[in-house]
Amino acid sequence: MLTDNALQILKARYLFRDAKGKISESPNQLFKRVAKYVASVEGMNQNLWETRFYEIMASLEFLPNSPTLMNAGLPRGQLSACFALPIGDSLDEIFTTLKNAALIHQSGGGTGYNFSKLRPKEDLVSSSGGKSSGPVAFMKLYDAATEYVKQGGKRRGANMGILNVDHPDIQEFISSKTDGGSLQNFNISVGIMDDFMHAMENEEDWKLINPRTGQAQKTVKAASIWDSIVQETWKTGDPGLIFLDTINRNNPVPKQGSIQCTNPCGEVPLLDFESCNLGSLNLTKVLIKDGGKIKINWSKLETNIQIAMRFLDDVITVNHYLLPQIKKISTSNRKVGLGVMGWAELLLSLGIPYASDEAVNLGEQLMEFIQIKTYESSKNLAKERGVFLSWEESSHAPNKPMRNATCNSIAPTGTISVIANTSYSIEPLYALAYRRVGILQDQTQTEINSIFVEEMQRRGLWNEKVKAEVLQSGSIQHMVSIPKESKKLFETSLEIPWQYHLLHQRAFQKYTDNAVSKTINLPEGTTVKEISEIYKKAWEYGLKGITIYRNNSRTRQVLQKCNFNNTAEC
């Protein structure tokens, strides 16, 4: 059953429109269109898999990434969520990549770039005798282009911009979003190496290397760069960090080169021209009542994993690739990323507080199960269809035949969580009631968590006073009428200690072969020192990337604690 918010998003972005712009399919027809097209490579078993693909989507037990839902079955349908594009140090390379990025955005995909090969600002341009504009200037050019090329004609493009911490322009990059108006279509992250973290901790010098010459251009204190990073993150939420050495220690195809880039939200480290093909399991759909107690139906979860993995592998086969380079590497490595959504609501249904060791341990157990079963599915697909083309030069060879170089990824599940009517990814609830602003141009959606309402009704605590408080503040923590165990269970994102945010990310990353996209949402009063501590701990935990957002550090944020009555707080 689709909610009003889900229908609003489907009508705005997903349902097919005719030549006059009129919606010409229902949500049910959308799922049938996608299932039919993706199953078209199944040969004699096409009807069987078409039915299974349709049923798992229509029941909202699994949803693929948005471009697949939007474009599957349409002419030249581009189905991948995002891509990594290389940027070389010449005007020709810079503008070729910009053209390719525009085509990708137009088709519904997002793009990630590492700008570290570009010579620094004011550096010599020998061909003209002039001076270089530097990476940040070209990022602004890409940002402006993104503004005018909507993704799939339906939403503005998403970008990840990375600059390595040893680039001479790193300080300009760190503060590039400090004015609150620049690079609005970019997430930015600093590419961090282990050597830098050691230099920072030991208060040592750090060399900034000109990529054109390979020579040190300047020497600074590593701690001074670190201080700039955490100060700007405190101020605006940018930059995040990408831990490049951690990523490359886990690169399944190291002979193809080192990974320097991720997709826009950081959940998929990618080689040049690679695409990410993602899908998410709805965890609230694998709960059953057993003797009056709610439990995880592990058998149902395993079945859904098998269907979802086959679906994602088929997507790689039926996909329309915009560039020959993208097709070559995507079909050679066949990377997929199956993740989850509804983690917070699963915990609520089980009566487990997010900020508890029990929740963290269950997260690790759940993701280990998912990884084991995705690997089994990929192994079975390899027996049926053959290993991925570059398997022999991968870390899986020679003893682990696999159809896919990677199998897991924890994506943010923004709009597909709304369609599935569940909580985002592995995030805790942002609030018990909130407004979602800006995802559909200037439209606003409102949410009151249904599990919370049901629990309050079960306890006989749901009344107009409680409702008014939740609509006002999004929280029950200040209400004397609510018992302590309910307050603990329904702690929201900003009320959960940051330590538990990180512990959940570490638990899921442990059994995720790609990466985990998670935002560490922090209360407004969080200090710069605490942000520094979080970033250090993320590296120590072996995370591949980290994103922090301090509440109200931007004038406009997508999720806002509710007052539905348009008071100053919203």
Short mmCIF file of C-alpha atoms in Angstrom, two decimals, residues 169-552:
data_model
loop_
_atom_site.label_atom_id
_atom_site.label_comp_id
_atom_site.label_asym_id
_atom_site.label_seq_id
_atom_site.Cartn_x
_atom_site.Cartn_y
_atom_site.Cartn_z
CA ASP A 169 45.10 24.03 -3.07
CA ILE A 170 43.74 21.94 -0.21
CA GLN A 171 43.02 24.94 2.03
CA GLU A 172 41.00 26.68 -0.68
CA PHE A 173 39.11 23.43 -1.26
CA ILE A 174 38.34 22.94 2.44
CA SER A 175 36.73 26.38 2.67
CA SER A 176 35.09 26.34 -0.78
CA LYS A 177 31.56 26.02 0.65
CA THR A 178 32.01 28.31 3.63
CA ASP A 179 29.87 31.10 2.16
CA GLY A 180 26.81 28.85 2.13
CA GLY A 181 26.12 29.55 -1.54
CA SER A 182 28.96 28.01 -3.56
CA LEU A 183 29.04 24.46 -4.94
CA GLN A 184 25.43 23.73 -3.99
CA ASN A 185 25.38 20.70 -6.32
CA PHE A 186 28.47 19.13 -4.76
CA ASN A 187 29.23 17.05 -1.73
CA ILE A 188 32.91 17.62 -1.05
CA SER A 189 35.36 15.35 0.74
CA VAL A 190 39.06 15.48 1.45
CA GLY A 191 40.99 12.42 0.26
CA ILE A 192 42.90 11.30 3.36
CA MET A 193 45.93 8.99 3.49
CA ASP A 194 47.15 7.08 6.55
CA ASP A 195 50.46 9.00 6.42
CA PHE A 196 48.58 12.26 6.88
CA MET A 197 46.70 10.93 9.92
CA HIS A 198 50.00 9.85 11.49
CA ALA A 199 51.59 13.22 10.69
CA MET A 200 48.62 15.05 12.19
CA GLU A 201 48.64 12.97 15.36
CA ASN A 202 52.42 13.41 15.78
CA GLU A 203 52.24 17.16 15.00
CA GLU A 204 54.59 16.71 12.04
CA ASP A 205 55.11 18.66 8.85
CA TRP A 206 53.14 17.74 5.72
CA LYS A 207 54.27 18.30 2.14
CA LEU A 208 51.87 19.67 -0.48
CA ILE A 209 52.79 18.19 -3.87
CA ASN A 210 52.30 19.94 -7.21
CA PRO A 211 50.73 17.21 -9.40
CA ARG A 212 52.23 18.78 -12.54
CA THR A 213 55.82 18.50 -11.32
CA GLY A 214 55.55 15.83 -8.65
CA GLN A 215 57.61 18.13 -6.41
CA ALA A 216 56.79 19.52 -2.97
CA GLN A 217 55.46 23.05 -3.46
CA LYS A 218 54.94 23.89 0.19
CA THR A 219 55.38 22.39 3.63
CA VAL A 220 52.79 23.01 6.34
CA LYS A 221 51.83 21.53 9.67
CA ALA A 222 49.50 18.58 9.15
CA ALA A 223 47.57 19.73 12.21
CA SER A 224 46.82 23.09 10.58
CA ILE A 225 45.06 21.35 7.68
CA TRP A 226 43.18 19.12 10.11
CA ASP A 227 42.06 22.13 12.16
CA SER A 228 40.72 23.79 8.99
CA ILE A 229 38.79 20.65 8.05
CA VAL A 230 37.05 20.24 11.39
CA GLN A 231 36.33 23.98 11.69
CA GLU A 232 34.64 24.06 8.28
CA THR A 233 32.74 20.85 8.98
CA TRP A 234 31.45 22.39 12.19
CA LYS A 235 30.42 25.49 10.27
CA THR A 236 28.75 23.99 7.16
CA GLY A 237 28.83 20.17 7.24
CA ASP A 238 31.51 20.14 4.53
CA PRO A 239 34.01 18.68 3.84
CA GLY A 240 33.61 15.03 4.69
CA LEU A 241 36.53 12.61 4.63
CA ILE A 242 37.34 9.75 2.26
CA PHE A 243 39.98 7.35 3.61
CA LEU A 244 41.78 6.35 0.43
CA ASP A 245 44.25 3.85 1.91
CA THR A 246 41.44 2.00 3.70
CA ILE A 247 39.49 1.87 0.44
CA ASN A 248 42.41 0.56 -1.57
CA ARG A 249 43.30 -2.13 0.98
CA ASN A 250 39.86 -3.51 0.16
CA ASN A 251 39.96 -2.95 -3.62
CA PRO A 252 38.81 -6.26 -5.19
CA VAL A 253 40.55 -5.53 -8.51
CA PRO A 254 43.83 -3.81 -7.50
CA LYS A 255 45.55 -4.62 -10.80
CA GLN A 256 43.15 -2.20 -12.52
CA GLY A 257 44.62 0.71 -10.54
CA SER A 258 44.07 2.49 -7.27
CA ILE A 259 40.65 3.89 -6.37
CA GLN A 260 40.64 7.67 -5.95
CA CYS A 261 36.95 8.42 -6.09
CA THR A 262 33.48 7.54 -4.82
CA ASN A 263 29.93 8.15 -5.97
CA PRO A 264 28.14 11.32 -4.71
CA CYS A 265 27.19 9.91 -1.29
CA GLY A 266 30.32 7.87 -0.72
CA GLU A 267 28.84 4.36 -0.51
CA VAL A 268 30.64 3.03 -3.60
CA PRO A 269 34.39 3.53 -4.18
CA LEU A 270 34.86 3.49 -7.95
CA LEU A 271 37.62 3.18 -10.51
CA ASP A 272 37.59 5.58 -13.47
CA PHE A 273 34.41 5.19 -15.56
CA GLU A 274 32.89 2.57 -13.25
CA SER A 275 29.17 2.74 -12.51
CA CYS A 276 27.28 1.71 -9.40
CA ASN A 277 24.14 -0.39 -9.60
CA LEU A 278 22.35 -0.41 -6.29
CA GLY A 279 19.27 -1.77 -4.59
CA SER A 280 17.98 -1.92 -1.03
CA LEU A 281 16.10 -4.50 1.01
CA ASN A 282 13.24 -3.22 3.18
CA LEU A 283 14.00 -4.71 6.58
CA THR A 284 10.52 -3.98 7.95
CA LYS A 285 9.16 -6.52 5.47
CA VAL A 286 11.08 -9.47 6.95
CA LEU A 287 9.54 -9.29 10.42
CA ILE A 288 7.13 -11.95 11.62
CA LYS A 289 5.10 -12.56 14.78
CA ASP A 290 6.11 -15.78 16.50
CA GLY A 291 4.22 -16.63 19.68
CA GLY A 292 3.18 -13.03 20.09
CA LYS A 293 6.77 -11.81 19.72
CA ILE A 294 8.18 -10.00 16.68
CA LYS A 295 11.25 -11.63 15.13
CA ILE A 296 13.36 -11.46 11.98
CA ASN A 297 12.33 -14.00 9.35
CA TRP A 298 15.81 -15.03 8.22
CA SER A 299 14.48 -17.43 5.60
CA LYS A 300 12.40 -14.68 3.99
CA LEU A 301 15.41 -12.36 4.06
CA GLU A 302 17.55 -14.99 2.31
CA THR A 303 14.94 -15.45 -0.42
CA ASN A 304 14.73 -11.69 -0.99
CA ILE A 305 18.54 -11.46 -1.19
CA GLN A 306 18.66 -14.14 -3.89
CA ILE A 307 16.00 -12.42 -6.00
CA ALA A 308 17.56 -8.97 -5.52
CA MET A 309 21.07 -10.15 -6.47
CA ARG A 310 19.78 -11.74 -9.67
CA PHE A 311 17.86 -8.54 -10.44
CA LEU A 312 20.97 -6.38 -9.98
CA ASP A 313 23.13 -8.68 -12.11
CA ASP A 314 20.51 -8.55 -14.86
CA VAL A 315 20.55 -4.73 -14.66
CA ILE A 316 24.21 -4.74 -15.68
CA THR A 317 23.34 -6.84 -18.73
CA VAL A 318 20.29 -4.86 -19.92
CA ASN A 319 21.70 -1.43 -19.07
CA HIS A 320 22.27 1.21 -21.74
CA TYR A 321 25.79 2.58 -21.30
CA LEU A 322 26.40 6.18 -22.34
CA LEU A 323 30.13 5.76 -23.01
CA PRO A 324 32.15 2.77 -24.29
CA GLN A 325 34.59 3.16 -21.37
CA ILE A 326 31.70 2.85 -18.90
CA LYS A 327 30.38 -0.26 -20.61
CA LYS A 328 33.76 -1.94 -20.74
CA ILE A 329 34.69 -1.62 -17.06
CA SER A 330 31.14 -2.01 -15.70
CA THR A 331 30.60 -5.28 -17.58
CA SER A 332 34.13 -6.48 -16.80
CA ASN A 333 33.74 -6.08 -13.02
CA ARG A 334 29.93 -6.34 -12.69
CA LYS A 335 29.93 -4.51 -9.35
CA VAL A 336 26.58 -4.37 -7.56
CA GLY A 337 25.63 -2.99 -4.19
CA LEU A 338 22.75 -4.56 -2.26
CA GLY A 339 21.97 -2.71 0.94
CA VAL A 340 19.17 -2.06 3.39
CA MET A 341 16.58 0.47 4.45
CA GLY A 342 14.26 0.48 7.46
CA TRP A 343 16.94 -0.41 10.02
CA ALA A 344 15.65 2.08 12.61
CA GLU A 345 12.08 0.85 12.24
CA LEU A 346 13.19 -2.78 12.49
CA LEU A 347 14.84 -1.95 15.82
CA LEU A 348 11.72 -0.13 17.03
CA SER A 349 9.54 -3.10 16.08
CA LEU A 350 11.86 -5.40 18.03
CA GLY A 351 11.86 -3.02 21.00
CA ILE A 352 15.62 -2.40 20.78
CA PRO A 353 16.92 1.17 21.31
CA TYR A 354 19.25 2.41 18.55
CA ALA A 355 21.72 3.67 21.16
CA SER A 356 22.40 0.25 22.64
CA ASP A 357 25.02 -2.47 22.33
CA GLU A 358 22.22 -4.90 21.49
CA ALA A 359 21.35 -2.84 18.40
CA VAL A 360 24.99 -2.60 17.29
CA ASN A 361 25.50 -6.36 17.73
CA LEU A 362 22.32 -7.14 15.80
CA GLY A 363 23.46 -4.80 13.01
CA GLU A 364 26.73 -6.70 12.71
CA GLN A 365 24.91 -10.06 12.75
CA LEU A 366 22.38 -8.91 10.15
CA MET A 367 24.96 -7.49 7.75
CA GLU A 368 27.16 -10.57 8.10
CA PHE A 369 24.15 -12.69 7.11
CA ILE A 370 23.41 -10.42 4.14
CA GLN A 371 27.02 -10.51 2.95
CA ILE A 372 27.25 -14.30 3.24
CA LYS A 373 24.02 -14.73 1.29
CA THR A 374 24.92 -12.15 -1.38
CA TYR A 375 28.25 -13.93 -1.91
CA GLU A 376 26.44 -17.28 -2.16
CA SER A 377 24.05 -15.78 -4.70
CA SER A 378 26.92 -14.32 -6.73
CA LYS A 379 28.72 -17.67 -6.60
CA ASN A 380 25.59 -19.46 -7.87
CA LEU A 381 25.18 -16.89 -10.65
CA ALA A 382 28.83 -17.52 -11.61
CA LYS A 383 28.12 -21.23 -11.96
CA GLU A 384 25.16 -20.46 -14.20
CA ARG A 385 26.51 -17.53 -16.20
CA GLY A 386 30.27 -17.46 -15.67
CA VAL A 387 32.52 -15.35 -13.43
CA PHE A 388 32.96 -11.62 -14.10
CA LEU A 389 35.41 -11.02 -16.95
CA SER A 390 38.23 -9.61 -14.79
CA TRP A 391 37.83 -12.30 -12.09
CA GLU A 392 41.24 -13.90 -12.67
CA GLU A 393 43.01 -10.67 -11.75
CA SER A 394 40.77 -10.03 -8.74
CA SER A 395 41.18 -10.77 -5.04
CA HIS A 396 38.46 -13.44 -5.39
CA ALA A 397 40.64 -15.64 -7.62
CA PRO A 398 41.58 -18.45 -7.69
CA ASN A 399 39.36 -20.08 -5.07
CA LYS A 400 36.16 -18.01 -4.99
CA PRO A 401 34.25 -17.93 -8.29
CA MET A 402 32.03 -14.84 -8.28
CA ARG A 403 29.71 -13.21 -10.79
CA ASN A 404 30.24 -9.78 -9.22
CA ALA A 405 33.41 -8.05 -7.98
CA THR A 406 31.39 -6.45 -5.16
CA CYS A 407 27.98 -7.33 -3.76
CA ASN A 408 27.10 -4.97 -0.88
CA SER A 409 26.69 -1.26 -0.35
CA ILE A 410 24.74 0.80 2.18
CA ALA A 411 23.22 3.69 0.23
CA PRO A 412 21.27 6.62 1.73
CA THR A 413 17.97 5.37 0.16
CA GLY A 414 16.54 8.89 0.02
CA THR A 415 13.44 8.78 -2.14
CA ILE A 416 13.10 4.99 -2.31
CA SER A 417 12.66 4.94 1.49
CA VAL A 418 9.77 7.36 1.08
CA ILE A 419 8.26 5.11 -1.61
CA ALA A 420 8.73 2.07 0.67
CA ASN A 421 7.36 4.04 3.65
CA THR A 422 10.24 3.22 5.93
CA SER A 423 13.24 4.88 7.59
CA TYR A 424 16.32 5.88 5.64
CA SER A 425 19.09 3.29 5.24
CA ILE A 426 20.71 2.51 8.62
CA GLU A 427 19.96 5.97 10.03
CA PRO A 428 18.03 6.44 13.26
CA LEU A 429 14.78 8.37 13.04
CA TYR A 430 15.57 12.03 12.46
CA ALA A 431 12.51 12.98 14.53
CA LEU A 432 9.21 11.39 15.48
CA ALA A 433 7.53 14.00 13.32
CA TYR A 434 9.27 16.13 10.75
CA ARG A 435 9.00 18.06 7.56
CA ARG A 436 10.88 16.99 4.44
CA VAL A 437 11.69 20.15 2.50
CA GLY A 438 13.06 20.64 -1.00
CA ILE A 439 13.05 17.12 -2.42
CA LEU A 440 10.22 18.01 -4.80
CA GLN A 441 11.12 21.54 -5.84
CA ASP A 442 9.36 23.74 -3.25
CA GLN A 443 6.92 21.13 -1.96
CA THR A 444 6.97 20.03 1.65
CA GLN A 445 6.12 16.57 2.99
CA THR A 446 5.21 15.84 6.59
CA GLU A 447 5.81 12.60 8.49
CA ILE A 448 4.67 11.21 11.86
CA ASN A 449 6.25 7.85 12.60
CA SER A 450 3.54 5.19 12.58
CA ILE A 451 5.41 2.73 14.82
CA PHE A 452 5.67 5.42 17.49
CA VAL A 453 1.94 6.15 17.26
CA GLU A 454 1.10 2.43 17.51
CA GLU A 455 3.37 1.97 20.53
CA MET A 456 1.84 4.95 22.32
CA GLN A 457 -1.63 3.62 21.57
CA ARG A 458 -0.66 0.15 22.83
CA ARG A 459 0.53 1.67 26.10
CA GLY A 460 -2.57 3.88 26.37
CA LEU A 461 -0.40 7.00 26.15
CA TRP A 462 -1.59 8.46 22.84
CA ASN A 463 -3.61 11.60 23.47
CA GLU A 464 -3.90 15.13 22.15
CA LYS A 465 -1.24 16.45 24.54
CA VAL A 466 1.36 13.89 23.38
CA LYS A 467 0.42 14.48 19.76
CA ALA A 468 0.76 18.26 20.14
CA GLU A 469 4.20 17.89 21.78
CA VAL A 470 5.47 15.59 19.04
CA LEU A 471 4.16 17.87 16.31
CA GLN A 472 5.81 20.80 18.06
CA SER A 473 9.24 19.33 18.86
CA GLY A 474 9.56 15.97 17.09
CA SER A 475 10.55 14.44 20.43
CA ILE A 476 9.10 12.99 23.66
CA GLN A 477 12.21 13.36 25.80
CA HIS A 478 10.84 16.25 27.88
CA MET A 479 7.46 14.65 28.58
CA VAL A 480 7.03 13.48 32.19
CA SER A 481 4.07 11.27 31.26
CA ILE A 482 6.20 8.99 29.06
CA PRO A 483 8.06 6.11 30.80
CA LYS A 484 11.86 5.97 30.60
CA GLU A 485 11.97 2.82 28.46
CA SER A 486 9.77 4.46 25.80
CA LYS A 487 11.93 7.57 25.83
CA LYS A 488 15.03 5.43 25.35
CA LEU A 489 13.46 3.41 22.52
CA PHE A 490 12.29 6.51 20.66
CA GLU A 491 15.44 8.60 20.92
CA THR A 492 15.94 10.46 17.66
CA SER A 493 19.04 11.18 15.63
CA LEU A 494 20.11 14.32 17.48
CA GLU A 495 19.43 12.71 20.86
CA ILE A 496 21.61 9.67 20.20
CA PRO A 497 25.27 10.01 21.29
CA TRP A 498 27.60 10.28 18.31
CA GLN A 499 29.48 7.24 19.58
CA TYR A 500 26.48 5.05 18.68
CA HIS A 501 26.13 6.63 15.24
CA LEU A 502 29.72 5.59 14.54
CA LEU A 503 29.33 2.14 16.11
CA HIS A 504 26.40 1.39 13.79
CA GLN A 505 28.42 2.53 10.78
CA ARG A 506 31.35 0.35 11.86
CA ALA A 507 29.06 -2.66 12.44
CA PHE A 508 27.63 -2.47 8.93
CA GLN A 509 30.96 -1.58 7.28
CA LYS A 510 32.56 -4.70 8.74
CA TYR A 511 30.47 -6.84 6.36
CA THR A 512 30.00 -4.41 3.47
CA ASP A 513 32.48 -4.85 0.62
CA ASN A 514 31.78 -1.40 -0.84
CA ALA A 515 31.12 1.33 1.72
CA VAL A 516 28.48 2.74 4.06
CA SER A 517 26.86 6.10 3.44
CA LYS A 518 25.77 7.48 6.78
CA THR A 519 25.40 10.98 8.15
CA ILE A 520 26.46 11.55 11.75
CA ASN A 521 23.73 14.03 12.68
CA LEU A 522 24.79 16.18 15.60
CA PRO A 523 23.00 18.69 17.82
CA GLU A 524 23.66 22.37 17.26
CA GLY A 525 25.76 22.65 20.42
CA THR A 526 28.39 20.15 19.24
CA THR A 527 31.92 21.56 19.54
CA VAL A 528 34.74 21.66 17.01
CA LYS A 529 36.75 19.43 19.33
CA GLU A 530 34.03 16.77 19.25
CA ILE A 531 33.98 16.82 15.45
CA SER A 532 37.74 16.30 15.44
CA GLU A 533 37.28 13.34 17.77
CA ILE A 534 34.58 11.82 15.54
CA TYR A 535 36.74 12.12 12.42
CA LYS A 536 39.71 10.51 14.16
CA LYS A 537 37.57 7.69 15.50
CA ALA A 538 36.12 7.04 12.02
CA TRP A 539 39.64 6.45 10.67
CA GLU A 540 40.57 4.25 13.65
CA TYR A 541 37.42 2.18 13.08
CA GLY A 542 38.45 1.43 9.49
CA LEU A 543 35.53 3.30 7.93
CA LYS A 544 35.93 4.21 4.26
CA GLY A 545 34.39 7.64 4.61
CA ILE A 546 32.62 9.87 7.09
CA THR A 547 30.02 12.63 6.81
CA ILE A 548 28.96 14.92 9.64
CA TYR A 549 26.10 17.39 9.82
CA ARG A 550 25.60 19.72 12.80
CA ASN A 551 21.96 20.73 13.07
CA ASN A 552 21.13 24.20 11.74
#
